[in-house]
Short mmCIF file of C-alpha atoms and ligand atoms in Angstrom, two decimals:
data_model
loop_
_atom_site.label_atom_id
_atom_site.label_comp_id
_atom_site.label_asym_id
_atom_site.label_seq_id
_atom_site.Cartn_x
_atom_site.Cartn_y
_atom_site.Cartn_z
CA MET A 1 -0.16 -0.03 0.00
CA LEU A 2 2.78 2.50 1.08
CA SER A 3 4.64 1.76 -2.24
CA ARG A 4 1.40 2.66 -4.28
CA ALA A 5 0.87 5.80 -2.51
CA ALA A 6 4.49 6.69 -2.87
CA ALA A 7 4.04 6.23 -6.74
CA ALA A 8 1.07 8.48 -6.52
CA ALA A 9 2.58 11.01 -4.71
CA GLY A 10 5.91 10.83 -6.67
CA GLU A 11 3.54 11.63 -9.71
CA VAL A 12 2.20 14.79 -8.33
CA VAL A 13 4.85 16.01 -6.24
CA GLY A 14 8.13 14.94 -8.35
CA GLY A 15 9.88 17.36 -10.31
CA GLY A 16 7.57 20.34 -10.07
CA ARG A 17 8.73 20.97 -6.53
CA GLY A 18 4.97 21.23 -5.63
CA ALA A 19 3.94 23.47 -8.26
CA GLY A 20 0.73 21.95 -9.65
CA MET A 21 0.16 19.68 -6.45
CA THR A 22 -3.42 18.77 -5.93
CA HIS A 23 -4.31 20.34 -2.44
CA ALA A 24 -7.53 18.33 -1.83
CA TRP A 25 -7.81 14.75 -2.42
CA LEU A 26 -10.79 12.46 -1.72
CA PHE A 27 -10.40 8.84 -0.73
CA THR A 28 -13.58 6.63 -1.15
CA GLY A 29 -14.50 3.12 -0.75
CA PRO A 30 -17.11 0.84 1.20
CA PRO A 31 -16.53 0.46 4.94
CA GLY A 32 -13.57 -1.63 5.59
CA SER A 33 -11.87 -1.04 2.06
CA GLY A 34 -8.97 0.91 4.18
CA ARG A 35 -9.92 4.51 3.26
CA GLU A 36 -8.27 6.00 6.20
CA ASP A 37 -5.26 3.42 5.72
CA ALA A 38 -4.73 4.54 2.29
CA ALA A 39 -5.02 8.00 3.15
CA ARG A 40 -2.43 7.70 5.78
CA ALA A 41 0.08 5.60 3.59
CA PHE A 42 -0.49 8.86 1.20
CA ALA A 43 0.30 11.09 3.97
CA ALA A 44 3.60 9.35 4.69
CA ALA A 45 4.47 9.34 1.13
CA LEU A 46 4.01 13.10 1.12
CA LEU A 47 6.09 13.69 4.23
CA CYS A 48 9.02 11.18 3.87
CA PRO A 49 12.00 12.39 2.28
CA ASP A 50 12.22 9.01 0.12
CA GLY A 51 8.39 9.17 -1.04
CA GLY A 52 6.97 6.83 1.54
CA CYS A 53 9.66 4.30 2.27
CA GLY A 54 7.77 2.76 5.17
CA HIS A 55 10.89 2.47 7.37
CA CYS A 56 12.22 6.07 8.09
CA GLU A 57 11.59 8.10 11.29
CA GLN A 58 8.92 10.17 9.28
CA CYS A 59 7.08 7.38 7.87
CA HIS A 60 6.81 5.77 11.34
CA GLN A 61 5.58 9.10 12.96
CA VAL A 62 3.09 9.38 10.33
CA LEU A 63 1.94 5.70 11.00
CA ILE A 64 1.40 5.97 14.67
CA GLY A 65 -0.05 9.27 14.26
CA SER A 66 2.77 11.64 16.11
CA HIS A 67 4.00 13.37 12.96
CA PRO A 68 3.93 17.11 13.81
CA ASP A 69 2.93 17.85 10.04
CA LEU A 70 0.17 15.55 10.13
CA GLU A 71 -3.06 16.15 11.70
CA ALA A 72 -5.71 13.14 11.67
CA VAL A 73 -9.16 14.31 12.85
CA ARG A 74 -12.46 12.37 13.26
CA PRO A 75 -15.91 13.57 14.28
CA GLN A 76 -16.05 14.13 18.22
CA GLY A 77 -19.44 13.10 18.28
CA LEU A 78 -22.28 12.25 15.64
CA SER A 79 -20.57 14.85 13.31
CA TYR A 80 -18.21 17.48 12.77
CA SER A 81 -19.61 20.53 14.04
CA VAL A 82 -18.67 23.94 12.59
CA LYS A 83 -16.60 24.89 15.67
CA GLN A 84 -14.39 21.86 15.51
CA THR A 85 -14.05 22.30 11.71
CA ARG A 86 -13.00 26.13 11.93
CA GLU A 87 -10.49 25.33 14.72
CA LEU A 88 -9.03 22.83 12.57
CA ILE A 89 -9.04 25.09 9.42
CA LEU A 90 -7.07 27.64 11.53
CA ARG A 91 -4.52 24.83 12.56
CA ALA A 92 -4.21 23.76 8.89
CA ALA A 93 -3.11 27.18 7.89
CA GLY A 94 0.20 26.96 9.68
CA ALA A 95 3.34 26.25 7.98
CA PRO A 96 4.95 22.74 7.79
CA THR A 97 7.52 22.36 10.82
CA GLN A 98 9.82 19.71 9.09
CA GLY A 99 8.61 18.56 5.66
CA ARG A 100 7.34 20.46 2.54
CA TRP A 101 3.65 19.96 3.42
CA ARG A 102 1.36 20.16 6.06
CA VAL A 103 -1.28 17.21 5.78
CA ILE A 104 -4.82 17.24 7.26
CA LEU A 105 -6.34 13.89 7.31
CA PHE A 106 -9.93 14.43 7.67
CA GLU A 107 -11.70 11.03 8.46
CA ASP A 108 -15.51 10.48 7.73
CA ALA A 109 -15.86 13.63 5.87
CA ASP A 110 -19.57 12.54 5.25
CA ARG A 111 -20.21 13.47 8.87
CA ALA A 112 -19.59 17.05 8.60
CA THR A 113 -22.75 19.11 9.26
CA GLU A 114 -23.79 21.47 6.44
CA SER A 115 -22.28 24.32 8.05
CA ALA A 116 -19.11 22.56 8.82
CA ALA A 117 -18.89 21.50 5.21
CA ASN A 118 -19.32 25.01 4.10
CA ALA A 119 -16.44 25.98 6.23
CA LEU A 120 -14.41 23.31 4.87
CA LEU A 121 -15.31 24.09 1.29
CA LYS A 122 -13.70 27.70 1.86
CA ALA A 123 -10.74 26.00 3.32
CA ILE A 124 -10.02 23.95 0.32
CA GLU A 125 -10.93 26.45 -2.29
CA GLU A 126 -8.35 28.80 -1.15
CA PRO A 127 -5.72 26.42 0.34
CA PRO A 128 -2.43 27.91 1.97
CA PRO A 129 0.27 26.84 -0.40
CA ARG A 130 1.90 24.05 1.78
CA THR A 131 -1.30 22.51 3.04
CA VAL A 132 -3.01 19.16 1.53
CA TRP A 133 -6.15 17.96 2.80
CA LEU A 134 -6.97 14.26 2.62
CA LEU A 135 -10.73 13.72 2.96
CA CYS A 136 -12.13 10.25 3.59
CA ALA A 137 -15.99 9.16 2.88
CA PRO A 138 -17.68 5.97 1.68
CA ALA A 139 -18.80 7.37 -1.59
CA PRO A 140 -18.10 10.74 -3.80
CA ASP A 141 -21.94 11.36 -3.59
CA ASP A 142 -21.61 11.63 0.29
CA LEU A 143 -20.07 15.11 -0.14
CA MET A 144 -21.50 18.34 -1.32
CA ILE A 145 -20.79 18.52 -5.22
CA THR A 146 -18.88 21.81 -4.49
CA ILE A 147 -16.44 20.07 -2.28
CA ARG A 148 -16.12 16.92 -4.33
CA SER A 149 -15.45 18.81 -7.44
CA ARG A 150 -12.34 20.42 -6.01
CA CYS A 151 -10.90 17.09 -4.97
CA ARG A 152 -8.73 14.67 -6.86
CA LEU A 153 -10.72 11.45 -6.63
CA VAL A 154 -9.09 8.09 -5.11
CA THR A 155 -11.43 5.07 -5.39
CA LEU A 156 -10.99 2.00 -3.46
CA THR A 157 -12.68 -1.19 -3.94
CA THR A 158 -13.66 -4.06 -1.51
CA PRO A 159 -10.98 -6.66 -1.59
CA GLY A 160 -11.65 -10.28 -2.16
CA THR A 161 -11.80 -12.97 0.53
CA GLU A 162 -8.60 -14.64 -0.59
CA ALA A 163 -6.66 -11.33 -0.31
CA VAL A 164 -8.09 -10.44 3.14
CA ALA A 165 -7.46 -13.97 4.30
CA HIS A 166 -3.79 -13.61 3.16
CA VAL A 167 -3.15 -10.48 4.90
CA LEU A 168 -4.55 -11.90 8.12
CA ALA A 169 -2.32 -14.84 7.69
CA THR A 170 1.04 -13.13 6.72
CA ARG A 171 0.57 -9.80 8.63
CA ASP A 172 -1.36 -11.17 12.08
CA ASN A 173 -0.31 -14.91 11.98
CA VAL A 174 -3.78 -16.02 12.01
CA PRO A 175 -4.24 -19.73 11.19
CA TRP A 176 -5.14 -20.03 7.50
CA GLU A 177 -8.61 -21.69 8.24
CA THR A 178 -9.35 -19.04 10.92
CA ALA A 179 -8.57 -16.45 8.48
CA ARG A 180 -10.55 -17.95 5.46
CA PHE A 181 -13.52 -18.09 7.83
CA ALA A 182 -13.05 -14.50 9.17
CA ALA A 183 -12.32 -13.03 5.63
CA ARG A 184 -15.62 -14.87 4.45
CA ALA A 185 -17.59 -13.73 7.28
CA ALA A 186 -16.43 -10.11 7.22
CA GLN A 187 -17.03 -9.82 3.48
CA GLY A 188 -14.06 -7.85 2.49
CA HIS A 189 -13.91 -5.55 5.64
CA ILE A 190 -10.26 -5.92 6.71
CA ALA A 191 -10.75 -4.44 10.17
CA ARG A 192 -13.85 -6.52 10.80
CA ALA A 193 -12.08 -9.72 9.84
CA ARG A 194 -9.25 -9.08 11.91
CA ALA A 195 -11.56 -8.50 15.02
CA LEU A 196 -13.32 -11.66 14.23
CA ALA A 197 -10.02 -13.72 13.77
CA LEU A 198 -8.59 -12.43 16.98
CA ASP A 199 -11.15 -11.54 19.51
CA GLU A 200 -13.37 -14.29 20.94
CA GLU A 201 -15.96 -11.71 22.09
CA VAL A 202 -16.48 -10.26 18.63
CA ARG A 203 -17.14 -14.00 17.48
CA ARG A 204 -19.51 -14.50 20.21
CA ARG A 205 -21.38 -11.36 19.25
CA ARG A 206 -21.71 -12.45 15.67
CA GLU A 207 -22.86 -16.05 16.64
CA ALA A 208 -25.62 -14.23 18.83
CA VAL A 209 -26.75 -12.19 15.91
CA LEU A 210 -26.81 -14.96 13.39
CA ALA A 211 -29.01 -17.06 16.00
CA ILE A 212 -31.66 -14.27 15.99
CA PRO A 213 -33.57 -15.46 12.91
CA ARG A 214 -34.57 -18.92 14.13
CA ALA A 215 -35.40 -17.54 17.55
CA LEU A 216 -38.02 -15.59 16.30
CA THR A 217 -40.93 -17.72 16.92
CA GLY A 218 -43.46 -15.67 18.61
CA VAL A 219 -44.12 -11.87 19.50
CA GLY A 220 -42.77 -12.37 22.86
CA GLU A 221 -39.56 -13.83 21.43
CA CYS A 222 -39.29 -10.82 18.83
CA VAL A 223 -39.49 -8.27 21.88
CA ALA A 224 -36.74 -10.20 23.75
CA ALA A 225 -34.47 -10.34 20.76
CA ALA A 226 -34.79 -6.65 20.02
CA GLU A 227 -33.96 -6.14 23.76
CA ARG A 228 -30.87 -7.98 23.79
CA LEU A 229 -29.75 -6.72 20.47
CA VAL A 230 -30.01 -2.91 21.71
CA LYS A 231 -28.58 -3.85 25.04
CA THR A 232 -25.48 -5.48 23.69
CA ALA A 233 -24.96 -2.11 21.45
CA GLU A 234 -25.29 -0.27 24.63
CA GLU A 235 -22.91 -2.26 26.45
CA GLU A 236 -20.42 -2.13 23.57
CA ALA A 237 -20.42 1.63 23.36
CA ALA A 238 -20.15 1.74 27.26
CA ALA A 239 -17.12 -0.60 27.21
CA ALA A 240 -15.57 1.42 24.49
CA THR A 241 -16.03 4.93 25.96
CA ALA A 242 -15.62 4.32 29.78
CA ALA A 243 -11.95 4.62 29.76
CA LEU A 244 -11.68 7.16 27.36
CA ASN A 245 -14.20 9.53 29.24
CA GLU A 246 -12.51 9.03 32.50
CA SER A 247 -8.97 10.03 31.27
CA GLU A 248 -10.49 13.25 29.35
CA THR A 249 -12.33 14.19 32.49
CA SER A 250 -9.44 13.93 34.66
CA GLU A 251 -7.23 15.61 32.45
CA LEU A 252 -9.75 18.56 32.06
CA ARG A 253 -10.03 18.80 35.95
CA LYS A 254 -6.28 18.85 36.23
CA LEU A 255 -6.20 21.82 33.69
CA TYR A 256 -8.48 23.81 35.61
CA GLY A 257 -6.88 23.00 38.82
CA GLU A 258 -9.10 20.82 40.43
CA GLY A 259 -7.57 18.11 42.78
CA SER A 260 -4.72 20.58 43.45
CA THR A 261 -4.71 22.90 46.55
CA GLY A 262 -6.75 25.23 44.97
CA LYS A 263 -4.59 28.20 45.87
CA GLY A 264 -4.65 31.15 43.48
CA LEU A 265 -7.67 29.79 41.66
CA ASN A 266 -9.91 32.93 40.89
CA ARG A 267 -13.71 32.35 40.59
CA GLY A 268 -13.57 33.00 36.78
CA LEU A 269 -11.46 30.10 35.95
CA VAL A 270 -13.76 28.02 38.44
CA ARG A 271 -16.65 29.16 36.39
CA GLY A 272 -14.74 28.43 33.06
CA GLY A 273 -13.97 24.85 34.39
CA ALA A 274 -17.51 24.29 34.85
CA GLY A 275 -18.53 25.34 31.37
CA ALA A 276 -15.69 23.28 29.85
CA LEU A 277 -16.47 20.26 31.74
CA LYS A 278 -20.18 20.39 30.88
CA GLU A 279 -19.17 20.98 26.99
CA LEU A 280 -16.85 17.81 27.40
CA GLU A 281 -19.71 15.79 28.89
CA ASP A 282 -22.02 16.73 25.93
CA ARG A 283 -19.41 15.68 23.59
CA GLN A 284 -18.77 12.34 25.30
CA LYS A 285 -22.57 11.81 25.33
CA SER A 286 -22.62 12.46 21.75
CA ARG A 287 -19.79 10.04 21.00
CA ALA A 288 -21.36 7.25 23.02
CA THR A 289 -24.82 7.70 21.06
CA ARG A 290 -22.60 7.28 17.72
CA ILE A 291 -20.67 4.26 18.91
CA LYS A 292 -24.04 2.78 19.87
CA ARG A 293 -25.69 3.59 16.71
CA ASP A 294 -22.55 2.13 14.70
CA SER A 295 -22.56 -1.04 16.65
CA LEU A 296 -26.44 -1.57 16.15
CA ASP A 297 -25.95 -0.95 12.57
CA ALA A 298 -23.05 -3.40 12.22
CA ALA A 299 -25.23 -6.12 13.71
CA LEU A 300 -28.13 -5.24 11.54
CA LEU A 301 -25.55 -5.78 8.39
CA GLU A 302 -24.85 -9.03 9.80
CA LEU A 303 -28.45 -9.98 9.69
CA VAL A 304 -28.54 -8.82 6.03
CA SER A 305 -25.74 -10.96 5.18
CA PHE A 306 -27.47 -13.94 6.69
CA TYR A 307 -30.88 -13.33 4.60
CA ARG A 308 -28.72 -12.41 1.43
CA ASP A 309 -27.19 -15.99 2.06
CA VAL A 310 -30.59 -17.41 2.13
CA LEU A 311 -31.81 -15.74 -1.00
CA ALA A 312 -28.62 -17.07 -2.74
CA MET A 313 -29.44 -20.45 -1.76
CA GLN A 314 -33.21 -19.94 -2.69
CA LEU A 315 -32.07 -18.72 -6.30
CA GLY A 316 -29.29 -21.27 -6.69
CA ALA A 317 -26.73 -18.33 -7.12
CA PRO A 318 -23.32 -19.30 -7.58
CA VAL A 319 -21.68 -17.04 -4.75
CA GLU A 320 -19.72 -17.44 -1.91
CA LEU A 321 -21.88 -17.88 1.24
CA ALA A 322 -20.56 -15.25 4.03
CA ASN A 323 -22.13 -17.32 6.67
CA ASP A 324 -21.27 -20.85 5.74
CA ASP A 325 -20.81 -21.68 9.53
CA VAL A 326 -24.57 -21.67 9.99
CA ARG A 327 -25.26 -23.32 6.73
CA PHE A 328 -27.64 -25.67 8.60
CA ASP A 329 -29.80 -22.46 9.63
CA LEU A 330 -29.70 -20.74 6.13
CA ASP A 331 -30.72 -24.12 4.70
CA GLN A 332 -33.82 -24.57 6.74
CA LEU A 333 -34.99 -21.02 6.17
CA ALA A 334 -34.29 -21.24 2.29
CA LYS A 335 -36.70 -24.31 2.09
CA SER A 336 -39.19 -23.13 4.41
CA SER A 337 -39.84 -19.50 2.68
CA THR A 338 -39.84 -18.01 -0.66
CA PRO A 339 -37.32 -15.54 -2.18
CA GLU A 340 -39.98 -12.80 -2.12
CA GLU A 341 -40.25 -13.28 1.59
CA THR A 342 -36.59 -13.11 1.91
CA LEU A 343 -36.40 -9.96 0.17
CA ARG A 344 -39.34 -8.54 2.31
CA ARG A 345 -37.07 -9.26 5.29
CA ILE A 346 -34.00 -7.76 3.90
CA ASP A 347 -36.18 -4.60 3.06
CA ALA A 348 -37.41 -4.64 6.90
CA ILE A 349 -33.84 -4.57 8.15
CA MET A 350 -32.73 -1.67 5.47
CA GLN A 351 -35.86 0.27 6.82
CA CYS A 352 -34.87 -0.24 10.50
CA ARG A 353 -31.30 1.26 9.61
CA GLU A 354 -32.99 4.21 7.95
CA ARG A 355 -35.21 4.91 11.04
CA LEU A 356 -32.21 4.31 13.38
CA ALA A 357 -30.23 7.01 11.34
CA ALA A 358 -33.21 9.23 11.49
CA SER A 359 -32.89 8.98 15.33
CA VAL A 360 -36.01 6.76 15.88
CA ASN A 361 -35.87 5.12 19.26
CA PRO A 362 -33.76 1.95 18.88
CA GLN A 363 -35.98 -0.35 20.87
CA ILE A 364 -39.14 0.68 18.64
CA ALA A 365 -37.32 0.53 15.41
CA VAL A 366 -35.59 -2.88 16.16
CA GLU A 367 -38.93 -4.45 17.55
CA ALA A 368 -40.58 -3.60 14.54
CA MET A 369 -37.94 -4.97 12.39
CA MET A 370 -37.95 -8.24 14.31
CA LEU A 371 -41.78 -8.79 13.89
CA SER A 372 -41.36 -8.14 10.02
CA LEU A 373 -38.79 -10.98 10.04
CA ARG A 374 -40.95 -13.47 11.97
CA SER A 375 -44.02 -13.04 10.00
ZN1 ZN B 1 10.12 7.02 4.90
#
């Protein structure tokens, strides 16, 4: 990856000493295709004196995220606020401290609010001469056309099962059979495949999701299944955010002198501290909501893959089954229902995803979905 990015960087940077450099790049690809990894490798290629050798101090700093000329940002909560974006644009305008470029890696650019996107547009319309923006989003259409048209597009595709399995086996030393299973189940999503291969808890959660279809035998079972799914997402979000919240909060308290003797603190500072703490809590709440939503969405996509497999069996489509390990369940459902019913079920899940994205109460949305999956 690094060498391909280096070639691309060489193509645009080479010779012209930066003249004609494209200042805004857009990396697109489905979830798991490695948008951020590709953008980061490209950043290394821009900042490394050797065009992205992958071994030097510069490359190393970029890859671990400590390079002073690279700023990688992601939304603090559900979306990029205009405030977060404006602060970033100010920082982006600074001159590079070491290399030729100051690189801003803007992850999940599709999560910018409209006003944040407008601020971003202004920044990439008139970029400081040494600043390069690397935006990442699932698809070009996820961004305003005015932003999109100013970016050079880098399109990534989903890698095949064999390729993902190969990465797991060679890079992470995963046994070949496990690597194949994880790659197949993750359907080309590398990070997901890696988690499935290495984390037993992730495998257990997947099994629980795939057990849902056969458990939906009555209304009570549907309600219970919905409750379990929502609760699991909540627990996941809580686990992911707890440690992070705690260290952020204690850091902020320290900054405002709390926990020290308090000598010399004036009332204004104490008031400022309370305001900042409230702001931090709001941000943390919004982040927890986002993680919970993402986790629920991942479970729903897992369910879609189950019914997609059922449909493939019903139609005799010559495709690889993502959930070959639960072939018995797939087979049962494929024989006892029609392709139309399967399509209707997939529709119900997609509708549930849309409702969740529109902030419908999760329990209500998931319950309605479970009932449609049953009948
Ligand atoms: Zn290097």
